[in-house]
Amino acid sequence: MTTTDTTTTDTTTTDTTNIDTATADTVRSLMREARIPASDAEIAAYAAAYPGVRAGVEALYAPVEVRYLDPALRFRADAVGPETPWAGPPA
């Protein structure tokens, strides 16, 4: 008996047969706004991947605990040695 692992996704191929017109229009608008030229085949491939990418980005901000966190490290010029923390708010 052969079992198939359905938890992994093949990212090398994209099914472009069932693309929502609104999603394709959104991708086309985003590409146009960014001034990135794209053929219809490229738009179709990006539109097929767009819902998954969009869900991933939204998941980054879903937990309430991280909603207002600042993810960037700030360089502090006043840090002079290893005893002074250079990343984070001033002490």
PDB file of N, CA and C in Angstrom:
ATOM      1  N   MET A   1       0.846  -1.181   0.000  1.00  0.00           N
ATOM      2  CA  MET A   1       0.000   0.000   0.000  1.00  0.00           C
ATOM      3  C   MET A   1       0.888   1.241   0.000  1.00  0.00           C
ATOM      4  N   THR A   2       0.557   2.189  -0.841  1.00  0.00           N
ATOM      5  CA  THR A   2       1.330   3.419  -0.952  1.00  0.00           C
ATOM      6  C   THR A   2       0.551   4.554  -0.311  1.00  0.00           C
ATOM      7  N   THR A   3       1.249   5.330   0.515  1.00  0.00           N
ATOM      8  CA  THR A   3       0.603   6.496   1.116  1.00  0.00           C
ATOM      9  C   THR A   3       1.207   7.752   0.515  1.00  0.00           C
ATOM     10  N   THR A   4       0.413   8.758   0.423  1.00  0.00           N
ATOM     11  CA  THR A   4       0.852  10.027  -0.140  1.00  0.00           C
ATOM     12  C   THR A   4       0.809  11.085   0.938  1.00  0.00           C
ATOM     13  N   ASP A   5       1.898  11.828   1.062  1.00  0.00           N
ATOM     14  CA  ASP A   5       1.948  12.925   2.027  1.00  0.00           C
ATOM     15  C   ASP A   5       1.276  14.137   1.400  1.00  0.00           C
ATOM     16  N   THR A   6       0.164  14.554   1.963  1.00  0.00           N
ATOM     17  CA  THR A   6      -0.572  15.696   1.424  1.00  0.00           C
ATOM     18  C   THR A   6      -0.272  16.986   2.168  1.00  0.00           C
ATOM     19  N   THR A   7       0.696  16.969   3.083  1.00  0.00           N
ATOM     20  CA  THR A   7       1.005  18.184   3.831  1.00  0.00           C
ATOM     21  C   THR A   7       2.003  19.072   3.122  1.00  0.00           C
ATOM     22  N   THR A   8       2.699  18.571   2.107  1.00  0.00           N
ATOM     23  CA  THR A   8       3.662  19.386   1.390  1.00  0.00           C
ATOM     24  C   THR A   8       3.033  19.918   0.117  1.00  0.00           C
ATOM     25  N   THR A   9       3.578  21.026  -0.356  1.00  0.00           N
ATOM     26  CA  THR A   9       3.072  21.644  -1.561  1.00  0.00           C
ATOM     27  C   THR A   9       4.197  21.754  -2.571  1.00  0.00           C
ATOM     28  N   ASP A  10       3.906  21.410  -3.798  1.00  0.00           N
ATOM     29  CA  ASP A  10       4.893  21.542  -4.855  1.00  0.00           C
ATOM     30  C   ASP A  10       4.869  22.980  -5.345  1.00  0.00           C
ATOM     31  N   THR A  11       5.966  23.698  -5.121  1.00  0.00           N
ATOM     32  CA  THR A  11       6.012  25.103  -5.504  1.00  0.00           C
ATOM     33  C   THR A  11       6.618  25.312  -6.883  1.00  0.00           C
ATOM     34  N   THR A  12       7.036  24.249  -7.550  1.00  0.00           N
ATOM     35  CA  THR A  12       7.654  24.408  -8.856  1.00  0.00           C
ATOM     36  C   THR A  12       6.625  24.470  -9.974  1.00  0.00           C
ATOM     37  N   THR A  13       5.446  23.927  -9.763  1.00  0.00           N
ATOM     38  CA  THR A  13       4.406  23.995 -10.774  1.00  0.00           C
ATOM     39  C   THR A  13       3.207  24.730 -10.205  1.00  0.00           C
ATOM     40  N   THR A  14       2.534  25.454 -11.058  1.00  0.00           N
ATOM     41  CA  THR A  14       1.388  26.236 -10.635  1.00  0.00           C
ATOM     42  C   THR A  14       0.223  25.929 -11.546  1.00  0.00           C
ATOM     43  N   ASP A  15      -0.912  25.592 -10.963  1.00  0.00           N
ATOM     44  CA  ASP A  15      -2.110  25.320 -11.737  1.00  0.00           C
ATOM     45  C   ASP A  15      -2.769  26.644 -12.089  1.00  0.00           C
ATOM     46  N   THR A  16      -2.771  26.981 -13.356  1.00  0.00           N
ATOM     47  CA  THR A  16      -3.340  28.258 -13.789  1.00  0.00           C
ATOM     48  C   THR A  16      -4.690  28.078 -14.475  1.00  0.00           C
ATOM     49  N   THR A  17      -5.313  26.919 -14.310  1.00  0.00           N
ATOM     50  CA  THR A  17      -6.569  26.671 -15.007  1.00  0.00           C
ATOM     51  C   THR A  17      -7.766  27.282 -14.299  1.00  0.00           C
ATOM     52  N   ASN A  18      -7.713  27.413 -12.978  1.00  0.00           N
ATOM     53  CA  ASN A  18      -8.854  27.931 -12.223  1.00  0.00           C
ATOM     54  C   ASN A  18      -8.508  29.243 -11.533  1.00  0.00           C
ATOM     55  N   ILE A  19      -8.180  30.243 -12.314  1.00  0.00           N
ATOM     56  CA  ILE A  19      -7.796  31.531 -11.747  1.00  0.00           C
ATOM     57  C   ILE A  19      -9.008  32.441 -11.708  1.00  0.00           C
ATOM     58  N   ASP A  20      -9.224  33.025 -10.545  1.00  0.00           N
ATOM     59  CA  ASP A  20     -10.300  33.981 -10.364  1.00  0.00           C
ATOM     60  C   ASP A  20      -9.958  35.255 -11.128  1.00  0.00           C
ATOM     61  N   THR A  21     -10.914  35.792 -11.849  1.00  0.00           N
ATOM     62  CA  THR A  21     -10.683  37.005 -12.634  1.00  0.00           C
ATOM     63  C   THR A  21     -10.316  38.185 -11.743  1.00  0.00           C
ATOM     64  N   ALA A  22     -10.956  38.302 -10.594  1.00  0.00           N
ATOM     65  CA  ALA A  22     -10.650  39.397  -9.675  1.00  0.00           C
ATOM     66  C   ALA A  22      -9.220  39.299  -9.162  1.00  0.00           C
ATOM     67  N   THR A  23      -8.755  38.085  -8.888  1.00  0.00           N
ATOM     68  CA  THR A  23      -7.383  37.890  -8.427  1.00  0.00           C
ATOM     69  C   THR A  23      -6.400  38.266  -9.531  1.00  0.00           C
ATOM     70  N   ALA A  24      -6.683  37.858 -10.749  1.00  0.00           N
ATOM     71  CA  ALA A  24      -5.814  38.219 -11.874  1.00  0.00           C
ATOM     72  C   ALA A  24      -5.784  39.727 -12.064  1.00  0.00           C
ATOM     73  N   ASP A  25      -6.931  40.382 -11.913  1.00  0.00           N
ATOM     74  CA  ASP A  25      -6.975  41.839 -12.025  1.00  0.00           C
ATOM     75  C   ASP A  25      -6.178  42.509 -10.914  1.00  0.00           C
ATOM     76  N   THR A  26      -6.251  41.956  -9.709  1.00  0.00           N
ATOM     77  CA  THR A  26      -5.473  42.501  -8.585  1.00  0.00           C
ATOM     78  C   THR A  26      -3.985  42.383  -8.859  1.00  0.00           C
ATOM     79  N   VAL A  27      -3.555  41.211  -9.298  1.00  0.00           N
ATOM     80  CA  VAL A  27      -2.132  40.996  -9.597  1.00  0.00           C
ATOM     81  C   VAL A  27      -1.696  41.908 -10.733  1.00  0.00           C
ATOM     82  N   ARG A  28      -2.515  42.022 -11.746  1.00  0.00           N
ATOM     83  CA  ARG A  28      -2.188  42.897 -12.876  1.00  0.00           C
ATOM     84  C   ARG A  28      -2.040  44.345 -12.400  1.00  0.00           C
ATOM     85  N   SER A  29      -2.927  44.788 -11.526  1.00  0.00           N
ATOM     86  CA  SER A  29      -2.856  46.153 -10.989  1.00  0.00           C
ATOM     87  C   SER A  29      -1.607  46.359 -10.143  1.00  0.00           C
ATOM     88  N   LEU A  30      -1.277  45.357  -9.312  1.00  0.00           N
ATOM     89  CA  LEU A  30      -0.074  45.463  -8.484  1.00  0.00           C
ATOM     90  C   LEU A  30       1.186  45.537  -9.349  1.00  0.00           C
ATOM     91  N   MET A  31       1.233  44.734 -10.392  1.00  0.00           N
ATOM     92  CA  MET A  31       2.390  44.747 -11.282  1.00  0.00           C
ATOM     93  C   MET A  31       2.472  46.082 -12.031  1.00  0.00           C
ATOM     94  N   ARG A  32       1.331  46.582 -12.468  1.00  0.00           N
ATOM     95  CA  ARG A  32       1.309  47.860 -13.175  1.00  0.00           C
ATOM     96  C   ARG A  32       1.747  48.991 -12.245  1.00  0.00           C
ATOM     97  N   GLU A  33       1.252  48.981 -11.011  1.00  0.00           N
ATOM     98  CA  GLU A  33       1.613  50.020 -10.038  1.00  0.00           C
ATOM     99  C   GLU A  33       3.112  49.994  -9.723  1.00  0.00           C
ATOM    100  N   ALA A  34       3.686  48.797  -9.690  1.00  0.00           N
ATOM    101  CA  ALA A  34       5.117  48.657  -9.422  1.00  0.00           C
ATOM    102  C   ALA A  34       5.956  48.861 -10.685  1.00  0.00           C
ATOM    103  N   ARG A  35       5.285  49.087 -11.815  1.00  0.00           N
ATOM    104  CA  ARG A  35       5.946  49.276 -13.113  1.00  0.00           C
ATOM    105  C   ARG A  35       6.803  48.069 -13.486  1.00  0.00           C
ATOM    106  N   ILE A  36       6.257  46.890 -13.233  1.00  0.00           N
ATOM    107  CA  ILE A  36       6.928  45.640 -13.591  1.00  0.00           C
ATOM    108  C   ILE A  36       6.196  45.038 -14.784  1.00  0.00           C
ATOM    109  N   PRO A  37       6.860  44.930 -15.928  1.00  0.00           N
ATOM    110  CA  PRO A  37       6.185  44.337 -17.078  1.00  0.00           C
ATOM    111  C   PRO A  37       5.998  42.840 -16.866  1.00  0.00           C
ATOM    112  N   ALA A  38       4.834  42.341 -17.246  1.00  0.00           N
ATOM    113  CA  ALA A  38       4.554  40.913 -17.100  1.00  0.00           C
ATOM    114  C   ALA A  38       3.645  40.458 -18.229  1.00  0.00           C
ATOM    115  N   SER A  39       3.947  39.292 -18.764  1.00  0.00           N
ATOM    116  CA  SER A  39       3.120  38.718 -19.822  1.00  0.00           C
ATOM    117  C   SER A  39       1.860  38.112 -19.196  1.00  0.00           C
ATOM    118  N   ASP A  40       0.927  37.724 -20.043  1.00  0.00           N
ATOM    119  CA  ASP A  40      -0.299  37.096 -19.544  1.00  0.00           C
ATOM    120  C   ASP A  40       0.006  35.788 -18.820  1.00  0.00           C
ATOM    121  N   ALA A  41       0.997  35.044 -19.304  1.00  0.00           N
ATOM    122  CA  ALA A  41       1.373  33.789 -18.642  1.00  0.00           C
ATOM    123  C   ALA A  41       1.944  34.069 -17.251  1.00  0.00           C
ATOM    124  N   GLU A  42       2.749  35.125 -17.140  1.00  0.00           N
ATOM    125  CA  GLU A  42       3.301  35.481 -15.829  1.00  0.00           C
ATOM    126  C   GLU A  42       2.205  35.954 -14.883  1.00  0.00           C
ATOM    127  N   ILE A  43       1.286  36.753 -15.380  1.00  0.00           N
ATOM    128  CA  ILE A  43       0.159  37.212 -14.558  1.00  0.00           C
ATOM    129  C   ILE A  43      -0.642  36.017 -14.070  1.00  0.00           C
ATOM    130  N   ALA A  44      -0.879  35.049 -14.944  1.00  0.00           N
ATOM    131  CA  ALA A  44      -1.635  33.856 -14.564  1.00  0.00           C
ATOM    132  C   ALA A  44      -0.905  33.071 -13.479  1.00  0.00           C
ATOM    133  N   ALA A  45       0.405  32.942 -13.599  1.00  0.00           N
ATOM    134  CA  ALA A  45       1.175  32.203 -12.591  1.00  0.00           C
ATOM    135  C   ALA A  45       1.165  32.941 -11.252  1.00  0.00           C
ATOM    136  N   TYR A  46       1.354  34.258 -11.301  1.00  0.00           N
ATOM    137  CA  TYR A  46       1.327  35.044 -10.062  1.00  0.00           C
ATOM    138  C   TYR A  46      -0.066  35.032  -9.438  1.00  0.00           C
ATOM    139  N   ALA A  47      -1.095  35.094 -10.256  1.00  0.00           N
ATOM    140  CA  ALA A  47      -2.470  35.076  -9.741  1.00  0.00           C
ATOM    141  C   ALA A  47      -2.795  33.741  -9.085  1.00  0.00           C
ATOM    142  N   ALA A  48      -2.241  32.657  -9.618  1.00  0.00           N
ATOM    143  CA  ALA A  48      -2.481  31.342  -9.018  1.00  0.00           C
ATOM    144  C   ALA A  48      -1.812  31.237  -7.650  1.00  0.00           C
ATOM    145  N   ALA A  49      -0.663  31.888  -7.486  1.00  0.00           N
ATOM    146  CA  ALA A  49       0.066  31.829  -6.216  1.00  0.00           C
ATOM    147  C   ALA A  49      -0.382  32.904  -5.225  1.00  0.00           C
ATOM    148  N   TYR A  50      -1.053  33.935  -5.711  1.00  0.00           N
ATOM    149  CA  TYR A  50      -1.407  35.096  -4.891  1.00  0.00           C
ATOM    150  C   TYR A  50      -2.221  34.770  -3.638  1.00  0.00           C
ATOM    151  N   PRO A  51      -3.259  33.936  -3.700  1.00  0.00           N
ATOM    152  CA  PRO A  51      -4.035  33.668  -2.478  1.00  0.00           C
ATOM    153  C   PRO A  51      -3.191  33.069  -1.344  1.00  0.00           C
ATOM    154  N   GLY A  52      -2.276  32.194  -1.668  1.00  0.00           N
ATOM    155  CA  GLY A  52      -1.412  31.612  -0.642  1.00  0.00           C
ATOM    156  C   GLY A  52      -0.446  32.622  -0.053  1.00  0.00           C
ATOM    157  N   VAL A  53       0.111  33.449  -0.919  1.00  0.00           N
ATOM    158  CA  VAL A  53       1.038  34.489  -0.446  1.00  0.00           C
ATOM    159  C   VAL A  53       0.289  35.496   0.410  1.00  0.00           C
ATOM    160  N   ARG A  54      -0.884  35.895  -0.022  1.00  0.00           N
ATOM    161  CA  ARG A  54      -1.698  36.862   0.725  1.00  0.00           C
ATOM    162  C   ARG A  54      -2.070  36.304   2.099  1.00  0.00           C
ATOM    163  N   ALA A  55      -2.450  35.034   2.158  1.00  0.00           N
ATOM    164  CA  ALA A  55      -2.790  34.403   3.439  1.00  0.00           C
ATOM    165  C   ALA A  55      -1.572  34.359   4.353  1.00  0.00           C
ATOM    166  N   GLY A  56      -0.401  34.099   3.785  1.00  0.00           N
ATOM    167  CA  GLY A  56       0.820  34.074   4.598  1.00  0.00           C
ATOM    168  C   GLY A  56       1.150  35.425   5.186  1.00  0.00           C
ATOM    169  N   VAL A  57       0.993  36.470   4.399  1.00  0.00           N
ATOM    170  CA  VAL A  57       1.266  37.829   4.891  1.00  0.00           C
ATOM    171  C   VAL A  57       0.260  38.212   5.968  1.00  0.00           C
ATOM    172  N   GLU A  58      -1.008  37.899   5.751  1.00  0.00           N
ATOM    173  CA  GLU A  58      -2.017  38.213   6.760  1.00  0.00           C
ATOM    174  C   GLU A  58      -1.782  37.431   8.050  1.00  0.00           C
ATOM    175  N   ALA A  59      -1.257  36.215   7.940  1.00  0.00           N
ATOM    176  CA  ALA A  59      -0.980  35.407   9.127  1.00  0.00           C
ATOM    177  C   ALA A  59       0.141  36.010   9.974  1.00  0.00           C
ATOM    178  N   LEU A  60       1.031  36.786   9.340  1.00  0.00           N
ATOM    179  CA  LEU A  60       2.096  37.432  10.099  1.00  0.00           C
ATOM    180  C   LEU A  60       1.544  38.422  11.122  1.00  0.00           C
ATOM    181  N   TYR A  61       0.420  39.048  10.806  1.00  0.00           N
ATOM    182  CA  TYR A  61      -0.158  40.065  11.673  1.00  0.00           C
ATOM    183  C   TYR A  61      -1.385  39.582  12.435  1.00  0.00           C
ATOM    184  N   ALA A  62      -1.706  38.312  12.316  1.00  0.00           N
ATOM    185  CA  ALA A  62      -2.904  37.776  12.963  1.00  0.00           C
ATOM    186  C   ALA A  62      -2.793  37.691  14.485  1.00  0.00           C
ATOM    187  N   PRO A  63      -1.673  37.205  15.054  1.00  0.00           N
ATOM    188  CA  PRO A  63      -1.604  37.109  16.514  1.00  0.00           C
ATOM    189  C   PRO A  63      -1.621  38.488  17.161  1.00  0.00           C
ATOM    190  N   VAL A  64      -2.472  38.648  18.148  1.00  0.00           N
ATOM    191  CA  VAL A  64      -2.621  39.929  18.824  1.00  0.00           C
ATOM    192  C   VAL A  64      -1.314  40.361  19.483  1.00  0.00           C
ATOM    193  N   GLU A  65      -0.522  39.399  19.943  1.00  0.00           N
ATOM    194  CA  GLU A  65       0.706  39.716  20.664  1.00  0.00           C
ATOM    195  C   GLU A  65       1.730  40.441  19.797  1.00  0.00           C
ATOM    196  N   VAL A  66       1.729  40.215  18.487  1.00  0.00           N
ATOM    197  CA  VAL A  66       2.740  40.812  17.627  1.00  0.00           C
ATOM    198  C   VAL A  66       2.209  41.959  16.774  1.00  0.00           C
ATOM    199  N   ARG A  67       0.974  42.299  16.934  1.00  0.00           N
ATOM    200  CA  ARG A  67       0.363  43.287  16.054  1.00  0.00           C
ATOM    201  C   ARG A  67       1.087  44.630  16.080  1.00  0.00           C
ATOM    202  N   TYR A  68       1.508  45.099  17.247  1.00  0.00           N
ATOM    203  CA  TYR A  68       2.111  46.426  17.343  1.00  0.00           C
ATOM    204  C   TYR A  68       3.604  46.386  17.661  1.00  0.00           C
ATOM    205  N   LEU A  69       4.231  45.238  17.505  1.00  0.00           N
ATOM    206  CA  LEU A  69       5.666  45.142  17.733  1.00  0.00           C
ATOM    207  C   LEU A  69       6.428  45.791  16.588  1.00  0.00           C
ATOM    208  N   ASP A  70       7.583  46.331  16.889  1.00  0.00           N
ATOM    209  CA  ASP A  70       8.456  46.906  15.887  1.00  0.00           C
ATOM    210  C   ASP A  70       9.530  45.862  15.570  1.00  0.00           C
ATOM    211  N   PRO A  71       9.489  45.227  14.402  1.00  0.00           N
ATOM    212  CA  PRO A  71      10.407  44.124  14.127  1.00  0.00           C
ATOM    213  C   PRO A  71      11.815  44.552  13.731  1.00  0.00           C
ATOM    214  N   ALA A  72      12.060  45.848  13.614  1.00  0.00           N
ATOM    215  CA  ALA A  72      13.370  46.295  13.135  1.00  0.00           C
ATOM    216  C   ALA A  72      14.339  46.534  14.286  1.00  0.00           C
ATOM    217  N   LEU A  73      15.576  46.127  14.075  1.00  0.00           N
ATOM    218  CA  LEU A  73      16.635  46.468  15.017  1.00  0.00           C
ATOM    219  C   LEU A  73      17.133  47.862  14.677  1.00  0.00           C
ATOM    220  N   ARG A  74      17.440  48.619  15.688  1.00  0.00           N
ATOM    221  CA  ARG A  74      17.948  49.970  15.481  1.00  0.00           C
ATOM    222  C   ARG A  74      19.403  50.036  15.934  1.00  0.00           C
ATOM    223  N   PHE A  75      20.261  50.583  15.096  1.00  0.00           N
ATOM    224  CA  PHE A  75      21.648  50.775  15.465  1.00  0.00           C
ATOM    225  C   PHE A  75      21.740  52.017  16.334  1.00  0.00           C
ATOM    226  N   ARG A  76      22.403  51.858  17.458  1.00  0.00           N
ATOM    227  CA  ARG A  76      22.595  52.998  18.360  1.00  0.00           C
ATOM    228  C   ARG A  76      24.057  53.416  18.298  1.00  0.00           C
ATOM    229  N   ALA A  77      24.321  54.612  17.850  1.00  0.00           N
ATOM    230  CA  ALA A  77      25.689  55.088  17.709  1.00  0.00           C
ATOM    231  C   ALA A  77      26.360  55.299  19.056  1.00  0.00           C
ATOM    232  N   ASP A  78      25.569  55.476  20.121  1.00  0.00           N
ATOM    233  CA  ASP A  78      26.163  55.716  21.430  1.00  0.00           C
ATOM    234  C   ASP A  78      26.627  54.432  22.115  1.00  0.00           C
ATOM    235  N   ALA A  79      26.406  53.285  21.501  1.00  0.00           N
ATOM    236  CA  ALA A  79      26.898  52.025  22.066  1.00  0.00           C
ATOM    237  C   ALA A  79      28.398  51.963  21.840  1.00  0.00           C
ATOM    238  N   VAL A  80      29.168  51.858  22.910  1.00  0.00           N
ATOM    239  CA  VAL A  80      30.620  51.946  22.773  1.00  0.00           C
ATOM    240  C   VAL A  80      31.348  50.632  23.003  1.00  0.00           C
ATOM    241  N   GLY A  81      30.751  49.669  23.609  1.00  0.00           N
ATOM    242  CA  GLY A  81      31.462  48.427  23.889  1.00  0.00           C
ATOM    243  C   GLY A  81      30.516  47.263  23.995  1.00  0.00           C
ATOM    244  N   PRO A  82      31.064  46.074  24.237  1.00  0.00           N
ATOM    245  CA  PRO A  82      30.221  44.882  24.311  1.00  0.00           C
ATOM    246  C   PRO A  82      29.273  44.913  25.509  1.00  0.00           C
ATOM    247  N   GLU A  83      29.548  45.729  26.494  1.00  0.00           N
ATOM    248  CA  GLU A  83      28.669  45.812  27.658  1.00  0.00           C
ATOM    249  C   GLU A  83      27.433  46.673  27.383  1.00  0.00           C
ATOM    250  N   THR A  84      27.446  47.432  26.290  1.00  0.00           N
ATOM    251  CA  THR A  84      26.327  48.308  25.948  1.00  0.00           C
ATOM    252  C   THR A  84      25.474  47.616  24.884  1.00  0.00           C
ATOM    253  N   PRO A  85      24.193  47.401  25.173  1.00  0.00           N
ATOM    254  CA  PRO A  85      23.335  46.787  24.155  1.00  0.00           C
ATOM    255  C   PRO A  85      23.064  47.785  23.023  1.00  0.00           C
ATOM    256  N   TRP A  86      23.450  47.446  21.815  1.00  0.00           N
ATOM    257  CA  TRP A  86      23.259  48.352  20.686  1.00  0.00           C
ATOM    258  C   TRP A  86      21.918  48.142  19.990  1.00  0.00           C
ATOM    259  N   ALA A  87      21.285  46.994  20.202  1.00  0.00           N
ATOM    260  CA  ALA A  87      19.998  46.724  19.562  1.00  0.00           C
ATOM    261  C   ALA A  87      18.899  46.883  20.611  1.00  0.00           C
ATOM    262  N   GLY A  88      17.974  47.724  20.309  1.00  0.00           N
ATOM    263  CA  GLY A  88      16.857  47.921  21.219  1.00  0.00           C
ATOM    264  C   GLY A  88      16.759  49.355  21.674  1.00  0.00           C
ATOM    265  N   PRO A  89      15.825  49.622  22.532  1.00  0.00           N
ATOM    266  CA  PRO A  89      15.626  50.994  22.980  1.00  0.00           C
ATOM    267  C   PRO A  89      16.764  51.438  23.899  1.00  0.00           C
ATOM    268  N   PRO A  90      17.019  52.734  23.936  1.00  0.00           N
ATOM    269  CA  PRO A  90      18.064  53.229  24.840  1.00  0.00           C
ATOM    270  C   PRO A  90      17.731  52.907  26.288  1.00  0.00           C
ATOM    271  N   ALA A  91      18.756  52.619  27.049  1.00  0.00           N
ATOM    272  CA  ALA A  91      18.566  52.258  28.451  1.00  0.00           C
ATOM    273  C   ALA A  91      18.248  53.469  29.301  1.00  0.00           C
TER     274      ALA A  91
END
